[in-house]
CSV table of C-alpha atoms and ligand atoms in Angstrom, one decimal:
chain,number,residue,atom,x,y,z
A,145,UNK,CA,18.3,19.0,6.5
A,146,UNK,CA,15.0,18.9,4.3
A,147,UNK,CA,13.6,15.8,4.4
A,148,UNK,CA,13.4,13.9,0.8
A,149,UNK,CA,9.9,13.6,-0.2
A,150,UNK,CA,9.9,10.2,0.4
A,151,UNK,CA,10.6,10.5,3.7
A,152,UNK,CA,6.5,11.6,3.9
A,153,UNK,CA,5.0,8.9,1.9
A,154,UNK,CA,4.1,6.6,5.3
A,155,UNK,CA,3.3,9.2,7.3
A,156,UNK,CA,1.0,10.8,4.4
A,157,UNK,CA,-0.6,7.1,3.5
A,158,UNK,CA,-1.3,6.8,7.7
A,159,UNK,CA,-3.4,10.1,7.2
A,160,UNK,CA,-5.0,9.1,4.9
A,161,UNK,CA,-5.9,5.8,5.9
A,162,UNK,CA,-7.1,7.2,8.9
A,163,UNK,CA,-9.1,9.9,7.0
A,164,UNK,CA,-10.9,8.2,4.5
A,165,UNK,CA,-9.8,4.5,4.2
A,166,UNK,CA,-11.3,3.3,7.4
A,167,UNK,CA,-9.4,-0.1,7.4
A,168,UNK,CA,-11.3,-1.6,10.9
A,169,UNK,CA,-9.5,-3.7,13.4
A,170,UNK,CA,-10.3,-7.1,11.4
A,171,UNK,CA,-9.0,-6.1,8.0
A,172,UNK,CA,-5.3,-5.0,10.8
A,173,UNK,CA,-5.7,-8.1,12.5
A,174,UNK,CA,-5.7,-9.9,9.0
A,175,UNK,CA,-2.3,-8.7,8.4
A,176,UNK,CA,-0.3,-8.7,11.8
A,177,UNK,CA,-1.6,-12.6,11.9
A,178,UNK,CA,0.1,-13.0,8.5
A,179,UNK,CA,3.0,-11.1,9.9
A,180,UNK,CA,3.2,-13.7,12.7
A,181,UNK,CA,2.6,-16.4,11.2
A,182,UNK,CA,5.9,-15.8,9.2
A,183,UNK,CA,4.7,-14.6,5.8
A,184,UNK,CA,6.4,-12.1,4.1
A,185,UNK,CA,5.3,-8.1,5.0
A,186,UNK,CA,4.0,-7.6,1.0
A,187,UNK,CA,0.4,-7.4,1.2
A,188,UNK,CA,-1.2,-4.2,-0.5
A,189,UNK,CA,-1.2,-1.0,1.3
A,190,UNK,CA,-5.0,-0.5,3.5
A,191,UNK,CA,-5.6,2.3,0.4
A,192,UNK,CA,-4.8,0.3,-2.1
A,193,UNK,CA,-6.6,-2.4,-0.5
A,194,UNK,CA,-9.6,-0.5,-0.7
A,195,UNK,CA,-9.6,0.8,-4.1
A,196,UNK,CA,-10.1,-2.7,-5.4
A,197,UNK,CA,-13.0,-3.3,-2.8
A,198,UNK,CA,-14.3,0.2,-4.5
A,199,UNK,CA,-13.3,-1.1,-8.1
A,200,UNK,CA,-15.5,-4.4,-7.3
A,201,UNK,CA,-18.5,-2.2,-6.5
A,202,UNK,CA,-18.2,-0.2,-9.6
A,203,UNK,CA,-17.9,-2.8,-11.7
A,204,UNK,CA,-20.9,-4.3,-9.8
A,205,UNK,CA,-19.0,-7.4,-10.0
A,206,UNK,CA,-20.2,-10.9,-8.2
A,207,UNK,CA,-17.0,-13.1,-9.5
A,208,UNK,CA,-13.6,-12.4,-9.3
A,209,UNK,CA,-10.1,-14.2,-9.8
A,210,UNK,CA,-7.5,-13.4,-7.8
A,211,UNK,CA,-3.8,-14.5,-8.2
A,212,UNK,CA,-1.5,-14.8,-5.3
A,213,UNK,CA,-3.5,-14.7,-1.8
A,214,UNK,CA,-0.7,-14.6,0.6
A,215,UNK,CA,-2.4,-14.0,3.8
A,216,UNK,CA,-6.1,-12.9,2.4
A,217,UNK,CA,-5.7,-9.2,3.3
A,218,UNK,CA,-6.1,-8.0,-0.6
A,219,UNK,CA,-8.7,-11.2,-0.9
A,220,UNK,CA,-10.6,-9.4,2.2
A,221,UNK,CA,-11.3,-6.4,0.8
A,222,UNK,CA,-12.0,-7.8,-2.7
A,223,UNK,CA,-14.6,-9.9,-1.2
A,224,UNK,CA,-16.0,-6.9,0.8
A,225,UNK,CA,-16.6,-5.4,-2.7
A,226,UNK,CA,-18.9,-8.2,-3.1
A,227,UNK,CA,-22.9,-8.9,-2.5
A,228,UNK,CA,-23.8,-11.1,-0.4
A,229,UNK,CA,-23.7,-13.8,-3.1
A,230,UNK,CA,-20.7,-13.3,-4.5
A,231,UNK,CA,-17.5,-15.1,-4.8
A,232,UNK,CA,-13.9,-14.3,-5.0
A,233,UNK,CA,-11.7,-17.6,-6.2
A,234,UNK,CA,-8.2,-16.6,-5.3
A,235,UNK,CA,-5.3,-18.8,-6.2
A,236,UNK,CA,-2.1,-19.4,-4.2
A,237,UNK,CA,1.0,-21.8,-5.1
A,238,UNK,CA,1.8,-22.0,-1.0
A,239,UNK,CA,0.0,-24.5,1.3
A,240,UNK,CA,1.0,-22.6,4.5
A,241,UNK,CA,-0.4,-19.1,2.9
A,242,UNK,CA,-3.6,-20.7,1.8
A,243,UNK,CA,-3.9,-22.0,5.7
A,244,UNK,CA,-2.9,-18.5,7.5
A,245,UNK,CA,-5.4,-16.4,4.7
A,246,UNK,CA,-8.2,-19.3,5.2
A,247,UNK,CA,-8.1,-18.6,9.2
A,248,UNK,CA,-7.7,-15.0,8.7
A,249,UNK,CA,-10.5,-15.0,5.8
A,250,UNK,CA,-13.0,-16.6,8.2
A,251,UNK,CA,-12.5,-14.0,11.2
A,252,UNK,CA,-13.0,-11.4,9.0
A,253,UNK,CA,-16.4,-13.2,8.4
A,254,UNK,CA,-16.3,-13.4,4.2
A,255,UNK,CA,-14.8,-17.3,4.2
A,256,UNK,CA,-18.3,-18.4,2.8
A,257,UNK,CA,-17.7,-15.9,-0.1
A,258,UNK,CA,-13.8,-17.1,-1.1
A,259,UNK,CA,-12.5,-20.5,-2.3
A,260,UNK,CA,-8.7,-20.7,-2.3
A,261,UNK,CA,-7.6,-23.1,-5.1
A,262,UNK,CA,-3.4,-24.2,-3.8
A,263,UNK,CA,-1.0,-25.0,-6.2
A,264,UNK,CA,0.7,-23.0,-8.7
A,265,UNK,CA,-1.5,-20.9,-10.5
A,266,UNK,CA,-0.8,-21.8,-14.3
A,267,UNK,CA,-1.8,-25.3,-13.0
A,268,UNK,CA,-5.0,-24.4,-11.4
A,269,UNK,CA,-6.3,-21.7,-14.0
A,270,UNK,CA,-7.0,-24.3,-16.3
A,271,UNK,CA,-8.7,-26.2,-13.8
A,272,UNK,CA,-10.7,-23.4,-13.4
A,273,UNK,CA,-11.4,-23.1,-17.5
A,274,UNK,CA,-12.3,-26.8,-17.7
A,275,UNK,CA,-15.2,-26.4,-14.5
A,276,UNK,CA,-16.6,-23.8,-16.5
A,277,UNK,CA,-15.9,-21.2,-13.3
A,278,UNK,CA,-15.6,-17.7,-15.3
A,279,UNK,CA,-16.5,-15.7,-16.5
A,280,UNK,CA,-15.1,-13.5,-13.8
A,281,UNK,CA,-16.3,-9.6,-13.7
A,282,UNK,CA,-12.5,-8.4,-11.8
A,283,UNK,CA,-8.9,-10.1,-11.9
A,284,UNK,CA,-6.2,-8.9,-9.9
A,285,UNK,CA,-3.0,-10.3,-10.4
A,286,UNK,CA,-0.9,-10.4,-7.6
A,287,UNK,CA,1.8,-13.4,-7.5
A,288,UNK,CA,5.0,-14.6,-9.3
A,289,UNK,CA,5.7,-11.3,-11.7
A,290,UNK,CA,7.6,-13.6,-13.8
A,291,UNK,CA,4.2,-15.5,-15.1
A,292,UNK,CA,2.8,-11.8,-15.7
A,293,UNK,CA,2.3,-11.8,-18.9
A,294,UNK,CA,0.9,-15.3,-18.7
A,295,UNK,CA,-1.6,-14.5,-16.0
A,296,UNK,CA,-3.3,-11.8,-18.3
A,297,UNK,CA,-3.4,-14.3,-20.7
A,298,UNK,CA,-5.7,-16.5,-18.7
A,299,UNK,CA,-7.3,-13.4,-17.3
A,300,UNK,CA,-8.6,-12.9,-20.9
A,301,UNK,CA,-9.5,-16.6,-21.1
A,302,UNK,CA,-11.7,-16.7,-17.8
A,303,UNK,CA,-13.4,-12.9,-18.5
A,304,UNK,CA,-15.8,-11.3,-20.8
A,305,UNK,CA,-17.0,-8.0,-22.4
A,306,UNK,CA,-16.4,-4.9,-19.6
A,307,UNK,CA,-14.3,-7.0,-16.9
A,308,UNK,CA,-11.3,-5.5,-15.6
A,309,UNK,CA,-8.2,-6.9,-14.7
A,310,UNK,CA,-5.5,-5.3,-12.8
A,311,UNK,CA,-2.2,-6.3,-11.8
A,312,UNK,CA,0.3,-5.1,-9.0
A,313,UNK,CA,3.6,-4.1,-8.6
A,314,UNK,CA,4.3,-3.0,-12.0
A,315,UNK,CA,6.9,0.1,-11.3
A,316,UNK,CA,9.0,-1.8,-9.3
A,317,UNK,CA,10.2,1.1,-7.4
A,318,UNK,CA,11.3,2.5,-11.3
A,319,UNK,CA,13.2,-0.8,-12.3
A,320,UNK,CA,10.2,-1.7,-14.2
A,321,UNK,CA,12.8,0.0,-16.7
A,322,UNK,CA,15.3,-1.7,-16.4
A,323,UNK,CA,15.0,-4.3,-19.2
A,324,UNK,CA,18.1,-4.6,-19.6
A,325,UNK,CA,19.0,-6.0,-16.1
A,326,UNK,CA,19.0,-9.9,-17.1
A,327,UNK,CA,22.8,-11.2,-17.1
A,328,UNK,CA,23.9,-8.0,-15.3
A,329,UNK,CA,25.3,-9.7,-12.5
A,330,UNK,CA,22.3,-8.0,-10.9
A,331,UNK,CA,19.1,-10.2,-9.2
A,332,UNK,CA,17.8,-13.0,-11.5
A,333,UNK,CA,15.0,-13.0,-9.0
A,334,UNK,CA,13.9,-9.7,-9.9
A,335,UNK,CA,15.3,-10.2,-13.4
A,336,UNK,CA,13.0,-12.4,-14.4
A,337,UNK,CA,10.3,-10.2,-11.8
A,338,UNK,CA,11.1,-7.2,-14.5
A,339,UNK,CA,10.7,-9.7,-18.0
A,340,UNK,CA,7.3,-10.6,-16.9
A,341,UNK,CA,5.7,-7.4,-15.9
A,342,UNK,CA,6.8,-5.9,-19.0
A,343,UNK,CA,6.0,-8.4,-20.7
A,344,UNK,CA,2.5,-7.9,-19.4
A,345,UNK,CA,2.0,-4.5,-19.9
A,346,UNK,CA,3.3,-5.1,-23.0
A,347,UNK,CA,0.3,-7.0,-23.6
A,348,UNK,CA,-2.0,-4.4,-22.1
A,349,UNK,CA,-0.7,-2.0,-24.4
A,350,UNK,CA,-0.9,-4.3,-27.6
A,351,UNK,CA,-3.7,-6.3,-27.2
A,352,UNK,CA,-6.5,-5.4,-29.6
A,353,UNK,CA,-9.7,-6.8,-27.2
A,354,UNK,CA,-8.0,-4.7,-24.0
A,355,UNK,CA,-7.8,-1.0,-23.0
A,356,UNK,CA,-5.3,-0.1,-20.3
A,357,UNK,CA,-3.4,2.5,-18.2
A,358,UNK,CA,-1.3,2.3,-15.1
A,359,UNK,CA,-1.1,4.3,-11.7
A,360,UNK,CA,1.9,5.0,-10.0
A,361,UNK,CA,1.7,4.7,-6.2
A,362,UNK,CA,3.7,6.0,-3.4
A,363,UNK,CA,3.4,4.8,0.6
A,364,UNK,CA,4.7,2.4,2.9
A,365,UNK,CA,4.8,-0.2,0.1
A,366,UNK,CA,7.8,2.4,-1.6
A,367,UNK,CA,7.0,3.5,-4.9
A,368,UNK,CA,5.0,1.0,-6.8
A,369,UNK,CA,1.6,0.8,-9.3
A,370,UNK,CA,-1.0,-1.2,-11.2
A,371,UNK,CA,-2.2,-1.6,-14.3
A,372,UNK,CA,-5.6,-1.2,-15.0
A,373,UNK,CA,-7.1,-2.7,-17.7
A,374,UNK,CA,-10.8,-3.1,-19.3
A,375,UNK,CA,-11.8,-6.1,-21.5
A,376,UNK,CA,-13.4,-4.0,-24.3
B,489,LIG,N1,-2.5,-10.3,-2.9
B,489,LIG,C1,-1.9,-10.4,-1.6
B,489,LIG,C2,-0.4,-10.5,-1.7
B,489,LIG,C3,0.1,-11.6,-2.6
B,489,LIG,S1,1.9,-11.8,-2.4
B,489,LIG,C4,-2.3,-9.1,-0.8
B,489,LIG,O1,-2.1,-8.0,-1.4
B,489,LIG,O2,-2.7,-9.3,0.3
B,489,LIG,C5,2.1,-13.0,-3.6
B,489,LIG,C6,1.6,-14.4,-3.4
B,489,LIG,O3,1.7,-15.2,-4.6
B,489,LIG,C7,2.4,-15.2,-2.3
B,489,LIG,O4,1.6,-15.7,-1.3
B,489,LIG,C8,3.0,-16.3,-3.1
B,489,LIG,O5,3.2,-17.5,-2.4
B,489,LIG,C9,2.0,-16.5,-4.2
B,489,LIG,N2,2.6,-17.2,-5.4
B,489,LIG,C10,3.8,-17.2,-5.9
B,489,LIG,N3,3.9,-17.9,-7.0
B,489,LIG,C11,2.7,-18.4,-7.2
B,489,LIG,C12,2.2,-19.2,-8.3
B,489,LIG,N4,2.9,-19.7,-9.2
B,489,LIG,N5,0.9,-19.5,-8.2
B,489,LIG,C13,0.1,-19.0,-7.3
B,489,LIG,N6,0.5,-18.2,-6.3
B,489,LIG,C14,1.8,-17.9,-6.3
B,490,LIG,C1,6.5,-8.6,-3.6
B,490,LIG,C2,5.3,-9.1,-4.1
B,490,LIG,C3,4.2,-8.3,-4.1
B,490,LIG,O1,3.0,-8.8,-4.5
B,490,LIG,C4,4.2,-7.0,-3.6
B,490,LIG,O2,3.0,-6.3,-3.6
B,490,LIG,C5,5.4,-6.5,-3.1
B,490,LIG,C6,6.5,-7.3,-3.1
B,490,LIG,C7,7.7,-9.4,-3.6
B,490,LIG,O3,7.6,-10.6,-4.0
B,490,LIG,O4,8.7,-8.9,-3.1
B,491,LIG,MG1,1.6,-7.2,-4.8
């Protein structure tokens, strides 16, 4: 039997990680201690996980926002994108995440560089607005897909001319089309998952002060994307 495509996409992202992504023992340490520690397995892949330490550097950004830490793998490499002074401020609703990632974040040796504000992130993003933190060069949006659409709306709040904000997960594995799923007897979990990341690129697409695409992706994460885009 021919194998489906799909059937390569690990094996082809493990080449290539080992090729050209050179994820080092600290950023794989990061996520088998988050593995351990009982947190879900949903980090972004190592090559994903480096193309937003590379997007950092071409933006030659020194602040960014980050939504949904989990175990700080993604906040690792973000904050690898960074100089020396600067400062990711990643936001995570769980107490126990924010403890595993701050553990993990100081091995990797970047802690100085990350605060972690806990609690759900539509209640700290404001907190952030009122201390005056943005504006931030890079977002990524990474948590609770149902608040999508909201998180890009504090993502334009918090940035300025030429940031860039980028969210995960927004194929879905193709049920990003599925609008219709809502009542279906289906998952209201990912129902609501599905509302919101349309919702959101919605918003991409429509939004006079942005300009946006998307990427699918393919890999041991299934088939997935972001969305990319620039605050004109
Ligand atoms: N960015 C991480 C993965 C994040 S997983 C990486 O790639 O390594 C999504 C995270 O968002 C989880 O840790 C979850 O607890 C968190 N989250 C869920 N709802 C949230 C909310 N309302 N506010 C902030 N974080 C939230
Ligand atoms: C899930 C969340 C993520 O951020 C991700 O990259 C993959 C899966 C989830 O909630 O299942
Ligand atoms: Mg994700």
């Amino acid at each position: 039997m021919n194998a489906g495509p799909g059937e390569r996409w690990v094996e082809v992202e493990e080449y290539l990680t080992a090729t050209l992504v050179g994820e080092d023992e600290t950023l794989a340490a990061a996520r088998d201690a988050t593995v351990a520690a009982g947190l879900p397995h949903i980090e972004v892949a190592a090559p994903q996980g480096k193309l937003l330490m590379l997007l950092a550097r071409l933006t030659g950004a020194r602040k960014v926002l980050e939504i949904g830490t989990l175990g700080g793998y993604s906040t690792t490499w973000l904050a690898r994108g960074l100089p020396d002074d600067g400062e990711v401020v990643t936001c995570e609703y769980e107490a126990r995440h924010a403890e595993v990632a701050r553990e993990n974040l100081e091995r990797a040796g970047v802690g100085a560089k990350v605060s972690i504000r806990v609690g759900a992130a539509l209640d700290t993003l404001p907190q952030l607005e009122a201390e005056g933190a943005g504006p931030f060069d890079l977002v990524f949006i990474d948590a609770d897909k149902e608040n999508n659409a909201n998180y890009v709306n504090w993502a334009l709040k918090l940035t300025r001319s030429g940031s860039l904000i980028v969210v995960d997960n927004v194929v879905r594995g193709g049920s990003v089309l599925d609008a219709d799923q809502a009542g279906a007897g289906g998952d209201d979990a990912e129902a609501a998952a599905i509302r919101g990341t349309r919702d959101a690129l919605a918003l991409l697409g429509s939004d006079g002060r942005l300009e946006a695409t998307a990427v699918q992706t393919v890999g041991s994460k299934g088939w997935d994307g972001f969305a990319f885009a620039l605050v004109k």
